[in-house]
């Protein structure tokens, strides 16, 4: 899954892709590099990010979803928590709803169910604005698993069956470095929930803190985590650096297919 931010305040590429043609070219390059999903996001959810109005979010996301749907052969994921954005982008060709708030906003469960699309449910305590203030867990992996299980139950009640659900531990969302590392190490426990796992760690501060690297120097750390996540059974890797990550995954597959 290649990341396409259409926010003017995106955390690692500074909103360079907010113009439509530049965004399309970037999506095209990621598809050529081997991305099978493009995750379009109009609301930055990095720590401390500001809230965007539904209209502003829709105006950022809708044109690019429509354009990618027309021009490229790729599944479009929409990174949104906003019911109106779910409904409208589904109409414009989106193929996956990726909600870091796990459909907890008013009307989000019903909107997602009405689209009939698959959804990615992600773990987060609190909101992006305050989530890093004081994250606390007794056992982070167990609590993430319990949260995701509860959200799957809510989805089932709203008419979103388990077969339509992807699960995400939510790396970097209301977690300290130690929480992130422990959750990553024990990620396999989440396979008990019976659904495919999506992992997003690309360029995040957990790499920065572990290696003491600024955001522009986190590729090697990110590729190490991509390899490890794959080996732990993660099925979708949400990344900025598609070509490099595809090489990692293909290399693992080459070894795996040997006698
Ligand atoms: C993610 C994810 C996402 N991450 C899914 N969607 C972001 N499903 C946006 C940092 O610590 O992991 N899974 N959508 C980006 N969010 C962050 C969070 C970016 C933390 C940076 C950090 O640097």
GROMACS .gro file of C-alpha atoms and ligand atoms in nm:
model
  282
    1UNK     CA    1   0.000   0.000   0.000
    2UNK     CA    2   0.157   0.325  -0.116
    3UNK     CA    3   0.086   0.641   0.079
    4UNK     CA    4  -0.057   0.942  -0.103
    5UNK     CA    5  -0.107   1.239   0.126
    6UNK     CA    6  -0.321   1.523  -0.004
    7UNK     CA    7  -0.281   1.727   0.313
    8UNK     CA    8  -0.094   2.057   0.310
    9UNK     CA    9   0.063   1.955   0.645
   10UNK     CA   10   0.166   1.594   0.585
   11UNK     CA   11   0.438   1.482   0.829
   12UNK     CA   12   0.712   1.355   0.601
   13UNK     CA   13   0.664   1.503   0.256
   14UNK     CA   14   0.536   1.842   0.369
   15UNK     CA   15   0.232   1.841   0.142
   16UNK     CA   16   0.430   1.836  -0.181
   17UNK     CA   17   0.164   1.620  -0.346
   18UNK     CA   18  -0.138   1.840  -0.293
   19UNK     CA   19  -0.165   1.939  -0.654
   20UNK     CA   20  -0.374   1.703  -0.861
   21UNK     CA   21  -0.129   1.628  -1.144
   22UNK     CA   22   0.162   1.582  -0.907
   23UNK     CA   23  -0.051   1.351  -0.694
   24UNK     CA   24  -0.151   1.141  -0.994
   25UNK     CA   25   0.210   1.111  -1.109
   26UNK     CA   26   0.314   1.004  -0.761
   27UNK     CA   27   0.038   0.739  -0.752
   28UNK     CA   28   0.142   0.623  -1.099
   29UNK     CA   29   0.503   0.584  -0.987
   30UNK     CA   30   0.399   0.383  -0.681
   31UNK     CA   31   0.185   0.151  -0.897
   32UNK     CA   32   0.474   0.107  -1.141
   33UNK     CA   33   0.695   0.023  -0.843
   34UNK     CA   34   0.454  -0.253  -0.737
   35UNK     CA   35   0.191  -0.097  -0.512
   36UNK     CA   36  -0.145  -0.275  -0.540
   37UNK     CA   37  -0.323  -0.026  -0.314
   38UNK     CA   38  -0.293   0.352  -0.292
   39UNK     CA   39  -0.396   0.506   0.040
   40UNK     CA   40  -0.534   0.857  -0.017
   41UNK     CA   41  -0.552   1.073   0.295
   42UNK     CA   42  -0.686   1.426   0.334
   43UNK     CA   43  -0.649   1.453   0.710
   44UNK     CA   44  -0.307   1.428   0.872
   45UNK     CA   45  -0.324   1.193   1.172
   46UNK     CA   46   0.035   1.222   1.284
   47UNK     CA   47   0.081   1.319   1.651
   48UNK     CA   48  -0.054   1.668   1.724
   49UNK     CA   49  -0.212   1.720   1.381
   50UNK     CA   50  -0.500   1.963   1.356
   51UNK     CA   51  -0.860   1.863   1.280
   52UNK     CA   52  -0.998   1.928   0.929
   53UNK     CA   53  -1.364   2.000   0.849
   54UNK     CA   54  -1.554   1.728   0.656
   55UNK     CA   55  -1.599   1.964   0.359
   56UNK     CA   56  -1.229   2.054   0.347
   57UNK     CA   57  -1.136   1.685   0.369
   58UNK     CA   58  -1.379   1.591   0.092
   59UNK     CA   59  -1.253   1.871  -0.133
   60UNK     CA   60  -0.897   1.742  -0.092
   61UNK     CA   61  -0.970   1.372  -0.139
   62UNK     CA   62  -1.259   1.340  -0.387
   63UNK     CA   63  -1.083   1.479  -0.700
   64UNK     CA   64  -0.780   1.254  -0.659
   65UNK     CA   65  -0.991   0.943  -0.591
   66UNK     CA   66  -1.190   1.014  -0.907
   67UNK     CA   67  -0.873   1.076  -1.109
   68UNK     CA   68  -0.687   0.765  -0.990
   69UNK     CA   69  -0.998   0.554  -1.049
   70UNK     CA   70  -1.012   0.681  -1.407
   71UNK     CA   71  -0.639   0.661  -1.485
   72UNK     CA   72  -0.489   0.370  -1.289
   73UNK     CA   73  -0.554   0.002  -1.228
   74UNK     CA   74  -0.514  -0.005  -0.851
   75UNK     CA   75  -0.731  -0.040  -0.542
   76UNK     CA   76  -0.793   0.302  -0.387
   77UNK     CA   77  -0.793   0.311  -0.010
   78UNK     CA   78  -0.934   0.622   0.156
   79UNK     CA   79  -0.776   0.718   0.487
   80UNK     CA   80  -1.077   0.878   0.655
   81UNK     CA   81  -1.294   0.879   0.967
   82UNK     CA   82  -1.560   1.101   0.811
   83UNK     CA   83  -1.892   0.939   0.712
   84UNK     CA   84  -1.958   1.181   0.422
   85UNK     CA   85  -1.610   1.114   0.281
   86UNK     CA   86  -1.668   0.738   0.302
   87UNK     CA   87  -1.998   0.760   0.114
   88UNK     CA   88  -1.882   1.003  -0.153
   89UNK     CA   89  -1.544   0.842  -0.228
   90UNK     CA   90  -1.706   0.497  -0.247
   91UNK     CA   91  -1.928   0.640  -0.519
   92UNK     CA   92  -1.618   0.776  -0.697
   93UNK     CA   93  -1.437   0.442  -0.706
   94UNK     CA   94  -1.269   0.384  -0.369
   95UNK     CA   95  -1.215   0.016  -0.286
   96UNK     CA   96  -1.122   0.028   0.083
   97UNK     CA   97  -1.205   0.245   0.383
   98UNK     CA   98  -0.901   0.293   0.607
   99UNK     CA   99  -1.014   0.448   0.935
  100UNK     CA  100  -0.757   0.516   1.207
  101UNK     CA  101  -1.055   0.576   1.442
  102UNK     CA  102  -1.204   0.232   1.364
  103UNK     CA  103  -1.546   0.371   1.266
  104UNK     CA  104  -1.602   0.533   1.609
  105UNK     CA  105  -1.723   0.870   1.476
  106UNK     CA  106  -2.099   0.927   1.477
  107UNK     CA  107  -2.246   0.768   1.166
  108UNK     CA  108  -1.922   0.602   1.052
  109UNK     CA  109  -2.034   0.242   1.110
  110UNK     CA  110  -2.352   0.298   0.910
  111UNK     CA  111  -2.173   0.487   0.634
  112UNK     CA  112  -1.906   0.219   0.595
  113UNK     CA  113  -2.168  -0.058   0.601
  114UNK     CA  114  -2.372   0.121   0.334
  115UNK     CA  115  -2.075   0.136   0.097
  116UNK     CA  116  -2.026  -0.241   0.113
  117UNK     CA  117  -1.650  -0.181   0.099
  118UNK     CA  118  -1.386  -0.360   0.306
  119UNK     CA  119  -1.261  -0.159   0.603
  120UNK     CA  120  -0.936  -0.137   0.792
  121UNK     CA  121  -0.987  -0.101   1.167
  122UNK     CA  122  -0.691   0.050   1.352
  123UNK     CA  123  -0.610   0.072   1.722
  124UNK     CA  124  -0.567   0.414   1.881
  125UNK     CA  125  -0.625   0.553   2.233
  126UNK     CA  126  -0.774   0.904   2.220
  127UNK     CA  127  -0.737   1.138   1.923
  128UNK     CA  128  -0.433   1.234   1.712
  129UNK     CA  129  -0.427   1.578   1.880
  130UNK     CA  130  -0.359   1.440   2.228
  131UNK     CA  131  -0.277   1.073   2.181
  132UNK     CA  132   0.093   1.097   2.267
  133UNK     CA  133   0.032   1.291   2.592
  134UNK     CA  134   0.038   0.993   2.827
  135UNK     CA  135  -0.023   0.655   2.666
  136UNK     CA  136  -0.063   0.377   2.924
  137UNK     CA  137  -0.106   0.002   2.892
  138UNK     CA  138  -0.074  -0.300   3.122
  139UNK     CA  139  -0.015  -0.528   2.824
  140UNK     CA  140  -0.020  -0.336   2.498
  141UNK     CA  141  -0.065  -0.634   2.264
  142UNK     CA  142  -0.349  -0.782   2.469
  143UNK     CA  143  -0.525  -0.445   2.494
  144UNK     CA  144  -0.487  -0.376   2.120
  145UNK     CA  145  -0.631  -0.722   2.049
  146UNK     CA  146  -0.925  -0.662   2.283
  147UNK     CA  147  -0.995  -0.324   2.126
  148UNK     CA  148  -0.991  -0.463   1.771
  149UNK     CA  149  -1.208  -0.757   1.873
  150UNK     CA  150  -1.463  -0.514   2.025
  151UNK     CA  151  -1.463  -0.304   1.708
  152UNK     CA  152  -1.522  -0.618   1.498
  153UNK     CA  153  -1.824  -0.693   1.718
  154UNK     CA  154  -1.958  -0.340   1.659
  155UNK     CA  155  -1.900  -0.383   1.286
  156UNK     CA  156  -2.089  -0.713   1.281
  157UNK     CA  157  -2.383  -0.546   1.457
  158UNK     CA  158  -2.381  -0.268   1.196
  159UNK     CA  159  -2.379  -0.514   0.906
  160UNK     CA  160  -2.006  -0.527   0.828
  161UNK     CA  161  -1.912  -0.894   0.834
  162UNK     CA  162  -1.571  -1.019   0.948
  163UNK     CA  163  -1.481  -1.116   0.589
  164UNK     CA  164  -1.477  -0.746   0.503
  165UNK     CA  165  -1.234  -0.646   0.780
  166UNK     CA  166  -0.858  -0.580   0.789
  167UNK     CA  167  -0.692  -0.514   1.126
  168UNK     CA  168  -0.411  -0.273   1.213
  169UNK     CA  169  -0.219  -0.252   1.546
  170UNK     CA  170  -0.180   0.125   1.497
  171UNK     CA  171   0.192   0.181   1.532
  172UNK     CA  172   0.271   0.535   1.647
  173UNK     CA  173  -0.084   0.599   1.766
  174UNK     CA  174  -0.094   0.665   2.142
  175UNK     CA  175   0.210   0.448   2.207
  176UNK     CA  176   0.556   0.507   2.350
  177UNK     CA  177   0.862   0.360   2.178
  178UNK     CA  178   0.853   0.065   2.419
  179UNK     CA  179   0.482   0.009   2.348
  180UNK     CA  180   0.547   0.012   1.973
  181UNK     CA  181   0.842  -0.227   1.997
  182UNK     CA  182   0.660  -0.470   2.223
  183UNK     CA  183   0.349  -0.463   2.003
  184UNK     CA  184   0.564  -0.522   1.697
  185UNK     CA  185   0.748  -0.812   1.860
  186UNK     CA  186   0.424  -0.982   1.966
  187UNK     CA  187   0.219  -0.890   1.656
  188UNK     CA  188   0.157  -1.260   1.575
  189UNK     CA  189  -0.082  -1.277   1.871
  190UNK     CA  190  -0.325  -1.066   1.666
  191UNK     CA  191  -0.358  -1.347   1.409
  192UNK     CA  192  -0.591  -1.506   1.668
  193UNK     CA  193  -0.852  -1.251   1.552
  194UNK     CA  194  -0.856  -1.432   1.219
  195UNK     CA  195  -0.824  -1.134   0.987
  196UNK     CA  196  -0.540  -1.000   0.765
  197UNK     CA  197  -0.306  -0.751   0.933
  198UNK     CA  198  -0.200  -0.414   0.793
  199UNK     CA  199   0.117  -0.255   0.932
  200UNK     CA  200   0.213   0.111   0.897
  201UNK     CA  201   0.552   0.214   1.035
  202UNK     CA  202   0.705   0.393   0.736
  203UNK     CA  203   0.921   0.693   0.846
  204UNK     CA  204   0.750   0.703   1.187
  205UNK     CA  205   0.911   0.836   1.503
  206UNK     CA  206   0.936   0.485   1.651
  207UNK     CA  207   1.219   0.436   1.397
  208UNK     CA  208   1.351   0.783   1.470
  209UNK     CA  209   1.360   0.717   1.843
  210UNK     CA  210   1.504   0.366   1.818
  211UNK     CA  211   1.785   0.474   1.580
  212UNK     CA  212   1.814   0.847   1.658
  213UNK     CA  213   1.735   0.937   1.296
  214UNK     CA  214   1.546   1.239   1.156
  215UNK     CA  215   1.249   1.168   0.926
  216UNK     CA  216   1.463   1.176   0.609
  217UNK     CA  217   1.694   0.901   0.736
  218UNK     CA  218   1.450   0.629   0.839
  219UNK     CA  219   1.442   0.416   0.524
  220UNK     CA  220   1.675   0.138   0.642
  221UNK     CA  221   1.497   0.110   0.974
  222UNK     CA  222   1.163   0.104   0.794
  223UNK     CA  223   1.278  -0.170   0.556
  224UNK     CA  224   1.399  -0.380   0.849
  225UNK     CA  225   1.053  -0.347   1.003
  226UNK     CA  226   0.887  -0.424   0.668
  227UNK     CA  227   1.084  -0.748   0.643
  228UNK     CA  228   1.006  -0.840   1.002
  229UNK     CA  229   0.636  -0.756   0.965
  230UNK     CA  230   0.618  -0.975   0.653
  231UNK     CA  231   0.784  -1.261   0.834
  232UNK     CA  232   0.536  -1.219   1.117
  233UNK     CA  233   0.255  -1.261   0.866
  234UNK     CA  234   0.145  -0.901   0.799
  235UNK     CA  235  -0.038  -0.893   0.466
  236UNK     CA  236  -0.040  -0.522   0.380
  237UNK     CA  237   0.248  -0.280   0.439
  238UNK     CA  238   0.154   0.089   0.433
  239UNK     CA  239   0.466   0.267   0.308
  240UNK     CA  240   0.609   0.578   0.144
  241UNK     CA  241   0.898   0.394  -0.023
  242UNK     CA  242   0.718   0.143  -0.243
  243UNK     CA  243   1.002   0.032  -0.475
  244UNK     CA  244   1.236  -0.044  -0.186
  245UNK     CA  245   0.966  -0.223   0.015
  246UNK     CA  246   0.859  -0.433  -0.286
  247UNK     CA  247   1.222  -0.548  -0.324
  248UNK     CA  248   1.223  -0.653   0.041
  249UNK     CA  249   0.901  -0.850   0.003
  250UNK     CA  250   1.009  -1.010  -0.327
  251UNK     CA  251   1.342  -1.112  -0.177
  252UNK     CA  252   1.166  -1.280   0.114
  253UNK     CA  253   0.934  -1.456  -0.130
  254UNK     CA  254   1.231  -1.579  -0.336
  255UNK     CA  255   1.385  -1.741  -0.028
  256UNK     CA  256   1.049  -1.875   0.085
  257UNK     CA  257   0.990  -2.046  -0.251
  258UNK     CA  258   1.326  -2.231  -0.245
  259UNK     CA  259   1.336  -2.605  -0.174
  260LIG     C1  260  -0.132   0.348   1.000
  260LIG     C2  261  -0.148   0.484   0.959
  260LIG     C3  262  -0.265   0.516   0.884
  260LIG     N1  263  -0.059   0.581   0.988
  260LIG     C4  264  -0.336   0.293   0.897
  260LIG     N2  265  -0.356   0.419   0.854
  260LIG     C5  266  -0.081   0.708   0.949
  260LIG     N3  267  -0.426   0.196   0.867
  260LIG     C6  268  -0.196   0.739   0.874
  260LIG     C7  269   0.503   0.912   1.410
  260LIG     O1  270   0.513   0.861   1.524
  260LIG     O2  271  -0.028   0.309   1.070
  260LIG     N4  272  -0.225   0.256   0.968
  260LIG     N5  273  -0.285   0.643   0.843
  260LIG     C8  274   0.018   0.816   0.983
  260LIG     N6  275   0.020   0.842   1.124
  260LIG     C9  276   0.136   0.866   1.194
  260LIG    C10  277   0.145   0.825   1.328
  260LIG    C11  278   0.244   0.923   1.134
  260LIG    C12  279   0.263   0.841   1.398
  260LIG    C13  280   0.364   0.943   1.202
  260LIG    C14  281   0.375   0.899   1.335
  260LIG     O3  282   0.599   0.969   1.354
   0.00000   0.00000   0.00000
